[in-house]
PDB file of C-alpha atoms in Angstrom:
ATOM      1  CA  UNK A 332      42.204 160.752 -73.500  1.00  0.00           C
ATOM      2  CA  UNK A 333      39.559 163.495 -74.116  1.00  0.00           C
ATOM      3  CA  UNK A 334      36.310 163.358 -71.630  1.00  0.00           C
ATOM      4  CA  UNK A 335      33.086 161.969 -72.975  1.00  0.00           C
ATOM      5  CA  UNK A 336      31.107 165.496 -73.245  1.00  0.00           C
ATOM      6  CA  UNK A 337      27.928 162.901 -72.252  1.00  0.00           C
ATOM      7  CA  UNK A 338      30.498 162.632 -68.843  1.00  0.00           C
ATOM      8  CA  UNK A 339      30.631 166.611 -68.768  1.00  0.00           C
ATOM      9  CA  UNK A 340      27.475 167.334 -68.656  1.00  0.00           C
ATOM     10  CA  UNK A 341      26.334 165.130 -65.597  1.00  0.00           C
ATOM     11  CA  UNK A 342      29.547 164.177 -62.834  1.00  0.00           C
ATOM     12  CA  UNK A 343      27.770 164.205 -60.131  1.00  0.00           C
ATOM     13  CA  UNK A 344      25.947 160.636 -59.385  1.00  0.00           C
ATOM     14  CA  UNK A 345      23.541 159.975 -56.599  1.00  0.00           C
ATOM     15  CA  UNK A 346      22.084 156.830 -55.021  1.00  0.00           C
ATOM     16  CA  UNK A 347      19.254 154.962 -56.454  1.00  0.00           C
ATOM     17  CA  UNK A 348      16.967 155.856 -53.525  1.00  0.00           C
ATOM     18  CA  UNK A 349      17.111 159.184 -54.479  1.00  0.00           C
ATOM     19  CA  UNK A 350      16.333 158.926 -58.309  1.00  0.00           C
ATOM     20  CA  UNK A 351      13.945 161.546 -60.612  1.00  0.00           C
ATOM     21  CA  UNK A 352      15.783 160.126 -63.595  1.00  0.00           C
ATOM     22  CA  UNK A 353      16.537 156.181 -62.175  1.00  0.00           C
ATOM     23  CA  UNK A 354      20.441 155.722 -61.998  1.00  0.00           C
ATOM     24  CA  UNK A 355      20.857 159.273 -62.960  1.00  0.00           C
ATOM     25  CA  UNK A 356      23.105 162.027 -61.627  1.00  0.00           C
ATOM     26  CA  UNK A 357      22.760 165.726 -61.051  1.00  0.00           C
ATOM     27  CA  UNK A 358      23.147 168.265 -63.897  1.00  0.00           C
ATOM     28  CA  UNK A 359      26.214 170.018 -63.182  1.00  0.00           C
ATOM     29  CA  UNK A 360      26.939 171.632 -66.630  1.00  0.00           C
ATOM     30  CA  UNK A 361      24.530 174.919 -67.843  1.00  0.00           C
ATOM     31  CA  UNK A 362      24.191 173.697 -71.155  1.00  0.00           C
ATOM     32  CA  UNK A 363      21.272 172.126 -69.555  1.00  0.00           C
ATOM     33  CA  UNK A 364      19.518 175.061 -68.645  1.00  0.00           C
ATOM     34  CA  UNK A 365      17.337 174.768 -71.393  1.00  0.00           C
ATOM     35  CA  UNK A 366      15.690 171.267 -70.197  1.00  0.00           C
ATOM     36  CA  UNK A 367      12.063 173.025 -68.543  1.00  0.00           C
ATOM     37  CA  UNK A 368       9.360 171.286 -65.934  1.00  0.00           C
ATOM     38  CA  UNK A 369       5.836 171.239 -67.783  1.00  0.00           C
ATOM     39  CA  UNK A 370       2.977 171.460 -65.316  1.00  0.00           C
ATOM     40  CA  UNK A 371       4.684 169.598 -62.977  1.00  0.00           C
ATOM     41  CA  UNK A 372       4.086 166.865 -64.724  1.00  0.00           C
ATOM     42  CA  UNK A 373       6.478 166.823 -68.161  1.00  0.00           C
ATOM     43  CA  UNK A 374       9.798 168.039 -69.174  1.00  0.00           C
ATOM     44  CA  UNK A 375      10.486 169.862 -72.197  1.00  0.00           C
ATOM     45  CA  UNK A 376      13.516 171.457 -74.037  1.00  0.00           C
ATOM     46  CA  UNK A 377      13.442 175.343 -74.895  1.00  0.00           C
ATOM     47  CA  UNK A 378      13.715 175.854 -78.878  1.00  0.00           C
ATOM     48  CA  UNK A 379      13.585 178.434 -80.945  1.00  0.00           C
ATOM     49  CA  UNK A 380      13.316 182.041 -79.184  1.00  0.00           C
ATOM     50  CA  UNK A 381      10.164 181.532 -76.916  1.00  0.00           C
ATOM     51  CA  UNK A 382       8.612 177.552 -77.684  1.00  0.00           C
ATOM     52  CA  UNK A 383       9.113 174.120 -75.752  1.00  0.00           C
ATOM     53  CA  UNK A 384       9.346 171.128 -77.447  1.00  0.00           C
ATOM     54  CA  UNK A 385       7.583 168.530 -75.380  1.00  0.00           C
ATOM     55  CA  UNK A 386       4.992 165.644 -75.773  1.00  0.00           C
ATOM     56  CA  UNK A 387       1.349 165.813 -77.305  1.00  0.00           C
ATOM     57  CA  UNK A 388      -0.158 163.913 -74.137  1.00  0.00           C
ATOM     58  CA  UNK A 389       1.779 166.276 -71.919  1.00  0.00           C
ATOM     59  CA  UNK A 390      -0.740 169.103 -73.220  1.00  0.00           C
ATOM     60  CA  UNK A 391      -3.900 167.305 -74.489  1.00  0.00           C
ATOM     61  CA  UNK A 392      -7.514 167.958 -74.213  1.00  0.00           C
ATOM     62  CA  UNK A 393      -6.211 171.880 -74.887  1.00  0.00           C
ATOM     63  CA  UNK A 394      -4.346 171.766 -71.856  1.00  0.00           C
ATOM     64  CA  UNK A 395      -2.006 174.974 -71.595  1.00  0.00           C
ATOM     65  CA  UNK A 396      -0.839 176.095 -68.287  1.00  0.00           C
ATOM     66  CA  UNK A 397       2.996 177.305 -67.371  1.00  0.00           C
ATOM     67  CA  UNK A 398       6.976 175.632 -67.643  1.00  0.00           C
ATOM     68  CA  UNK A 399       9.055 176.250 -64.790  1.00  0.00           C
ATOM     69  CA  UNK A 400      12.671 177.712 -66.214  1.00  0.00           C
ATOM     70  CA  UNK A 401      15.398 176.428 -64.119  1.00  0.00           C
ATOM     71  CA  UNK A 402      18.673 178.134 -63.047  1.00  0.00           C
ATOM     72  CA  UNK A 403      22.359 177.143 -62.521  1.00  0.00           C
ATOM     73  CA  UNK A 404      23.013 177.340 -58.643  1.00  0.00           C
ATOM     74  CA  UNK A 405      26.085 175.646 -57.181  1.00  0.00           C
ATOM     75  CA  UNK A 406      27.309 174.245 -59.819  1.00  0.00           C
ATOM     76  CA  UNK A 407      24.186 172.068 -60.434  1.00  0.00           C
ATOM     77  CA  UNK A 408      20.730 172.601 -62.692  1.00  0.00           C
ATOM     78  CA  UNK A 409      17.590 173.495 -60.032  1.00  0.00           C
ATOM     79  CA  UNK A 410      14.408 174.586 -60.113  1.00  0.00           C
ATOM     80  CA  UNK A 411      13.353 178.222 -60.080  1.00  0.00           C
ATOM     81  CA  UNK A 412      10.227 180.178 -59.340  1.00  0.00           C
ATOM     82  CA  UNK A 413      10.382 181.620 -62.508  1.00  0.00           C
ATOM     83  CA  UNK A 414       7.545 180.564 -64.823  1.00  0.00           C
ATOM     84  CA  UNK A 415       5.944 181.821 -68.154  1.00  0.00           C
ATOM     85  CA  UNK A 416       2.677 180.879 -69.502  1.00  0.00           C
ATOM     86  CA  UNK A 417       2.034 178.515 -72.044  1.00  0.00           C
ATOM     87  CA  UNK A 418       0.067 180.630 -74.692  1.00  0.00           C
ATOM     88  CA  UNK A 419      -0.668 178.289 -77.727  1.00  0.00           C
ATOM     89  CA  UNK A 420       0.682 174.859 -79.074  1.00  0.00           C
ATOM     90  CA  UNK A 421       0.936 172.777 -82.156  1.00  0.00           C
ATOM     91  CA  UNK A 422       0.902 169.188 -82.903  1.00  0.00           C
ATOM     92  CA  UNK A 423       2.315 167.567 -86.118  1.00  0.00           C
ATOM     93  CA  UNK A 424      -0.510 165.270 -88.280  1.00  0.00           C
ATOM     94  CA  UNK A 425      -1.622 161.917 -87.757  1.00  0.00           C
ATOM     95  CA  UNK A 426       0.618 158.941 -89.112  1.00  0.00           C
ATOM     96  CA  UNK A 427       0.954 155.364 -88.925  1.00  0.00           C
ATOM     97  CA  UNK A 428       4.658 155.393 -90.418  1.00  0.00           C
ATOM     98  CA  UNK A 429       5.922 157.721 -87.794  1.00  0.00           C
ATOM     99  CA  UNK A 430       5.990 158.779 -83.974  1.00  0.00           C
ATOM    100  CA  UNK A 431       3.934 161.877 -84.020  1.00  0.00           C
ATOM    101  CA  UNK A 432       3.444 162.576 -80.183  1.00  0.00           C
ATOM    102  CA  UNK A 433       5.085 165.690 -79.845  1.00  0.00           C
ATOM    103  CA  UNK A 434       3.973 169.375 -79.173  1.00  0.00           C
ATOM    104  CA  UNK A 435       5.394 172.506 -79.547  1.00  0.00           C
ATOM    105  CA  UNK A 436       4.195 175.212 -76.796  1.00  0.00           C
ATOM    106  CA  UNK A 437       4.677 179.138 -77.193  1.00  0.00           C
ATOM    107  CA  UNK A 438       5.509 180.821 -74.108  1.00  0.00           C
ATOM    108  CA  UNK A 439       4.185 184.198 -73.128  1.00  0.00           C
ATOM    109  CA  UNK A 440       7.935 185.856 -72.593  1.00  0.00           C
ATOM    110  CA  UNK A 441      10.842 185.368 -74.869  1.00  0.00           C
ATOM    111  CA  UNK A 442      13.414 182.859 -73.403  1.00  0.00           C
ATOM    112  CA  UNK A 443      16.583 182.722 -75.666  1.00  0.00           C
ATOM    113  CA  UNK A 444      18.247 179.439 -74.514  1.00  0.00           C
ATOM    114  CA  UNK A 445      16.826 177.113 -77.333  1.00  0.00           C
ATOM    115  CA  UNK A 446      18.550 174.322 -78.466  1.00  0.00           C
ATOM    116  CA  UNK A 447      19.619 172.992 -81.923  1.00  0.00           C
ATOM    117  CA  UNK A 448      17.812 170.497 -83.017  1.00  0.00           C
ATOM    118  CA  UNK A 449      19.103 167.097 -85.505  1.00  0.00           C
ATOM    119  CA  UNK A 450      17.957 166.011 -88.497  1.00  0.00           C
ATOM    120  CA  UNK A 451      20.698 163.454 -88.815  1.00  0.00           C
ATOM    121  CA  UNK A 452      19.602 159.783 -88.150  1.00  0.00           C
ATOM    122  CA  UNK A 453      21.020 158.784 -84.570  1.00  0.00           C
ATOM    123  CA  UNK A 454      21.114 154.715 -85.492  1.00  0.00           C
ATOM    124  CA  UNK A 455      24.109 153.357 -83.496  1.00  0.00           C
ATOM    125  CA  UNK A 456      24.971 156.055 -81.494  1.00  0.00           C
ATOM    126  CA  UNK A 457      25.193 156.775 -78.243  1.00  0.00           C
ATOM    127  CA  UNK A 458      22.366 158.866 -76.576  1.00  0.00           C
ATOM    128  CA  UNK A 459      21.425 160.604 -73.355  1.00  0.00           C
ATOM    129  CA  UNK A 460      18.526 162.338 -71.311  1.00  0.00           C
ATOM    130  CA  UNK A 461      17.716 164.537 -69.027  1.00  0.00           C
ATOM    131  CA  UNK A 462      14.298 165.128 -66.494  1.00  0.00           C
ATOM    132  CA  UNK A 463      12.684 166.427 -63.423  1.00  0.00           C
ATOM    133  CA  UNK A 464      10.851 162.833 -62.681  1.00  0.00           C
ATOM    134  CA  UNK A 465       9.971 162.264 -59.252  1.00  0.00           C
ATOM    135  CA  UNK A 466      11.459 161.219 -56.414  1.00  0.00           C
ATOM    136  CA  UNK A 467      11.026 158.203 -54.258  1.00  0.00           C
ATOM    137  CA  UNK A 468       8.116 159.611 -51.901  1.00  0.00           C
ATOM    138  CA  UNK A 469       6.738 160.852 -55.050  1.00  0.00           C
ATOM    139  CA  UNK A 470       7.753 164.502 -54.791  1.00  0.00           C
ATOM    140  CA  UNK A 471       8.832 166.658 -56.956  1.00  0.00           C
ATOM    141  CA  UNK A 472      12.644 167.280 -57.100  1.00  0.00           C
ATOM    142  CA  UNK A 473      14.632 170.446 -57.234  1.00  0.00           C
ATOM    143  CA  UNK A 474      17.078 169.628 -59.467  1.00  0.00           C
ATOM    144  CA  UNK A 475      17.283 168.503 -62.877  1.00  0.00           C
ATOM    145  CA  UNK A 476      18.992 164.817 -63.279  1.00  0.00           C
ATOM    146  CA  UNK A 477      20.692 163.198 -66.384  1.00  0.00           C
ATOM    147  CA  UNK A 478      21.779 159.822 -67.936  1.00  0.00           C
ATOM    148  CA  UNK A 479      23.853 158.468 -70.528  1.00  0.00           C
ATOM    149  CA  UNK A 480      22.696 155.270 -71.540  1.00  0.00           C
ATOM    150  CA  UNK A 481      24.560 152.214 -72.099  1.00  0.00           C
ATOM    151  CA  UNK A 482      23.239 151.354 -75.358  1.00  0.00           C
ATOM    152  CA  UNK A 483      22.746 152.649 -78.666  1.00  0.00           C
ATOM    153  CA  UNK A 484      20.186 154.181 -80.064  1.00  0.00           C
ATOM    154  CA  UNK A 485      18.270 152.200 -82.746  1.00  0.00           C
ATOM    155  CA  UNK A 486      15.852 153.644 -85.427  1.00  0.00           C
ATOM    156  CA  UNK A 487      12.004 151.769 -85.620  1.00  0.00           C
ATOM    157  CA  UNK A 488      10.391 153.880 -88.624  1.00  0.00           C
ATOM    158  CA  UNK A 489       6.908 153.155 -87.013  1.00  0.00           C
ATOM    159  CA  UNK A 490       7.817 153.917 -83.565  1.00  0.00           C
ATOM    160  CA  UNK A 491      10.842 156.499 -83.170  1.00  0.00           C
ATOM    161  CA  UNK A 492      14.244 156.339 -81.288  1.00  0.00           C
ATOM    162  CA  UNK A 493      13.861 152.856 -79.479  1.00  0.00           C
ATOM    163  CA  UNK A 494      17.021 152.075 -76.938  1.00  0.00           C
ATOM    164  CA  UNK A 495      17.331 149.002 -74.798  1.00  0.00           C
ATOM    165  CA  UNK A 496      17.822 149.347 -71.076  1.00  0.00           C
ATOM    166  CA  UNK A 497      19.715 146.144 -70.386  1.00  0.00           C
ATOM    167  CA  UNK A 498      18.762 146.742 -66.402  1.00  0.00           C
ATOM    168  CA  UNK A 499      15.299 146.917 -66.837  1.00  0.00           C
ATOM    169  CA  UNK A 500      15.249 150.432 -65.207  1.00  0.00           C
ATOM    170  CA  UNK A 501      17.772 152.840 -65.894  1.00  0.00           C
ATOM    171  CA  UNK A 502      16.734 155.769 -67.947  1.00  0.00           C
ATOM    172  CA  UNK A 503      13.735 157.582 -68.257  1.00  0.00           C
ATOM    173  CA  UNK A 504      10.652 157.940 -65.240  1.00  0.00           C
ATOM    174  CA  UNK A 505       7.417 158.689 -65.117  1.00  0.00           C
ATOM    175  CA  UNK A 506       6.929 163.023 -65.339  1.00  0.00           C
ATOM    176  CA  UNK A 507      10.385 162.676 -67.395  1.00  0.00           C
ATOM    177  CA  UNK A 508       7.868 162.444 -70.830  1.00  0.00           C
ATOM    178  CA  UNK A 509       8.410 164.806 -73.258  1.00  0.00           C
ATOM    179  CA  UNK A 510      11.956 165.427 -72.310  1.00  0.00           C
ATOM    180  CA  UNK A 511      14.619 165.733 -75.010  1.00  0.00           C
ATOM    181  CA  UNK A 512      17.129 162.843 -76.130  1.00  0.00           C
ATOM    182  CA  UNK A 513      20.491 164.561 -76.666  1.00  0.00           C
ATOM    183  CA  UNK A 514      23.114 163.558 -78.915  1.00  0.00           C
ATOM    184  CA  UNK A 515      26.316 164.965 -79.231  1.00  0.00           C
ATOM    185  CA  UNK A 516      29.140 165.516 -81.800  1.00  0.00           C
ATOM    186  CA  UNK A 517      32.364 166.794 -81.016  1.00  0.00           C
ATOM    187  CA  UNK A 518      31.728 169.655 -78.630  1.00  0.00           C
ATOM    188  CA  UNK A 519      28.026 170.298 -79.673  1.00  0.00           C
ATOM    189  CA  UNK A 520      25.239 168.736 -78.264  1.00  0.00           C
ATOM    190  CA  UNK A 521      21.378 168.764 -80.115  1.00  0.00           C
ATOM    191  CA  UNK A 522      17.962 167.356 -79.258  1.00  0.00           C
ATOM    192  CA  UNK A 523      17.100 164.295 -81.725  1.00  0.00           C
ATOM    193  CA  UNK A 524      13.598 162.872 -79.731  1.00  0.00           C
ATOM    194  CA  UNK A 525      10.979 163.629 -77.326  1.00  0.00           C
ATOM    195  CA  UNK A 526      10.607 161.213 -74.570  1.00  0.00           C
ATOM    196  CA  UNK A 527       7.624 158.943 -74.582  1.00  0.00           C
ATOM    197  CA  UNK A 528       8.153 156.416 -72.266  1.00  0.00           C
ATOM    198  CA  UNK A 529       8.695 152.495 -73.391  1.00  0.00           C
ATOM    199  CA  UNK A 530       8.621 150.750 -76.521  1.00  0.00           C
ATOM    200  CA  UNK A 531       5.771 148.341 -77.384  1.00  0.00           C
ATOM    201  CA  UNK A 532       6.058 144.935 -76.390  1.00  0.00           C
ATOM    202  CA  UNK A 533       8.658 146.018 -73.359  1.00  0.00           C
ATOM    203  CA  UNK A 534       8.692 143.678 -71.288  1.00  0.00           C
ATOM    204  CA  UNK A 535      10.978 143.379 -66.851  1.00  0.00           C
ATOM    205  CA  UNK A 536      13.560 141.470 -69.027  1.00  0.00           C
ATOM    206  CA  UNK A 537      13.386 143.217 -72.136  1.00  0.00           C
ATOM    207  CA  UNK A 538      12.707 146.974 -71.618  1.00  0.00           C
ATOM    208  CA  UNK A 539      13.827 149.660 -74.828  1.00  0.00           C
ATOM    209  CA  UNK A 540      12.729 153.482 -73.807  1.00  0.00           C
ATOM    210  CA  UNK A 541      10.776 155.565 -76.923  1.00  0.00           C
ATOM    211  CA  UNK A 542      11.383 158.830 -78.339  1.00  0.00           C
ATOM    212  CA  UNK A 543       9.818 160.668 -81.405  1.00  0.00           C
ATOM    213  CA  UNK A 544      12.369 161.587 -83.465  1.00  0.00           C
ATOM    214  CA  UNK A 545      13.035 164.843 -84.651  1.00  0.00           C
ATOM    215  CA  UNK A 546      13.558 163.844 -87.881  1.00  0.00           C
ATOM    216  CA  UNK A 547      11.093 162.080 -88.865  1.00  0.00           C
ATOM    217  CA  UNK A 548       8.704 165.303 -87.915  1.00  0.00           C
ATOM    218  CA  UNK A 549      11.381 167.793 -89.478  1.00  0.00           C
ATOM    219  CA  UNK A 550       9.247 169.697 -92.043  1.00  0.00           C
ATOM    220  CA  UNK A 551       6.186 170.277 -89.364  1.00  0.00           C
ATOM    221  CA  UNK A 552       9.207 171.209 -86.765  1.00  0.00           C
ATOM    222  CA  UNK A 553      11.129 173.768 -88.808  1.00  0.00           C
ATOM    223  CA  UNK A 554       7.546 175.389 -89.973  1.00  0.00           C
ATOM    224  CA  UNK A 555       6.092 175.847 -86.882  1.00  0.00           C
ATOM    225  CA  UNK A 556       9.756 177.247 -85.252  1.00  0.00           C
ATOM    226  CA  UNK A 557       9.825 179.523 -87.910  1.00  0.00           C
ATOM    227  CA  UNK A 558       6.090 180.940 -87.692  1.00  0.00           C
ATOM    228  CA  UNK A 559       5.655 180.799 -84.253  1.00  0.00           C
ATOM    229  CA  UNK A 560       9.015 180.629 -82.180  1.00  0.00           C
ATOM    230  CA  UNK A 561      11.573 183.340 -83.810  1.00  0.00           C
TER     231      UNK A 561
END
């Protein structure tokens, strides 16, 4: 039987105590190189030559300042002191019939690690993060976490990528927004959303995590990549 390349990328687990991304394990695999700390406060994923995709509310009000790019050290994903300056960002247009908090940030230095992004619909299939969170004191931890989730991913035009967390918990953490949502087929892996925390309604006993999808903001993705990120 062939391993789950979900499995690949994260085999090392750690205790719940201990959780940036709750239920999560360490990122052991360098594909995820590319996942970036905003500010301290977001994650992104590197695309293009020198942007982040990330979330609007992670850089609002005109907010700029710096991502953090990791590196691979002992086998696992950790942070770095290299930095480069956010320079400039973009934000899709206003819609009711689509999830448009996303932003795309240009970096001051050229980075080369972006990721591919999806187009394809993601309805049924299985889907996984990754995140810098925080930790249980509320610190900020030094290496990157993942998770596969459990469930599939479901479509809500309106809303995004919506996928239920049968535990109430697992998944996605505050500082983790604006992260990518990574599906994979065959051997490749691309980024489909942006995290943005929980679904409306969400309730302790019914709790689905949100992503804007990359698909439904394609045409404003692929312009802005190409005038501002090559």
């Amino acid at each position: 039987m062939k391993t789950s390349v979900f499995l690949a990328l994260s085999a090392a687990w750690i205790p719940l105590a201990a959780q940036a991304i709750i239920n999560g394990g360490f990122a052991t695999n360098p594909f995820l190189l590319g996942v970036v700390k905003v500010n301290d406060d977001c994650t992104g994923a590197l695309i293009g030559n020198k942007c982040v995709l990330t979330a609007h509310h992670c850089l609002a009000r005109n907010r700029l300042g710096e991502v953090m790019l990791p590196e691979y050290k002992s086998s696992v994903v950790v942070e770095s002191t290299k930095t480069s300056k956010i320079i400039s960002s973009f934000e899709p247009g206003y819609s009711e019939r689509r999830c448009y908090d996303m932003k795309i940030a240009v970096l001051a230095e050229s980075h080369n690690r972006g990721y591919n992004l999806t187009k394809a619909s993601v309805q049924g299939q299985s889907v996984a993060v990754a995140g810098w969170g925080f930790l249980g004191d509320y610190t900020i931890p030094k290496v990157l976490e993942f998770f596969q989730y459990t469930s599939k991913a479901k479509i809500v035009p309106s809303e995004g990528i919506v996928v239920p967390v049968p535990d109430g918990a697992s998944g996605i953490a505050f500082r983790d927004s604006g992260g990518p949502l990574f599906v994979c087929k065959g051997a490749k892996c691309y980024v489909a959303g942006v995290a943005n925390g929980k679904a409306d309604g969400s309730t302790l006993m019914n709790t689905q995590h949100l992503w804007c999808d990359v698909r439904s903001n394609w045409a404003w993705i692929t312009e802005t990549v190409k005038a501002k990120c090559l």
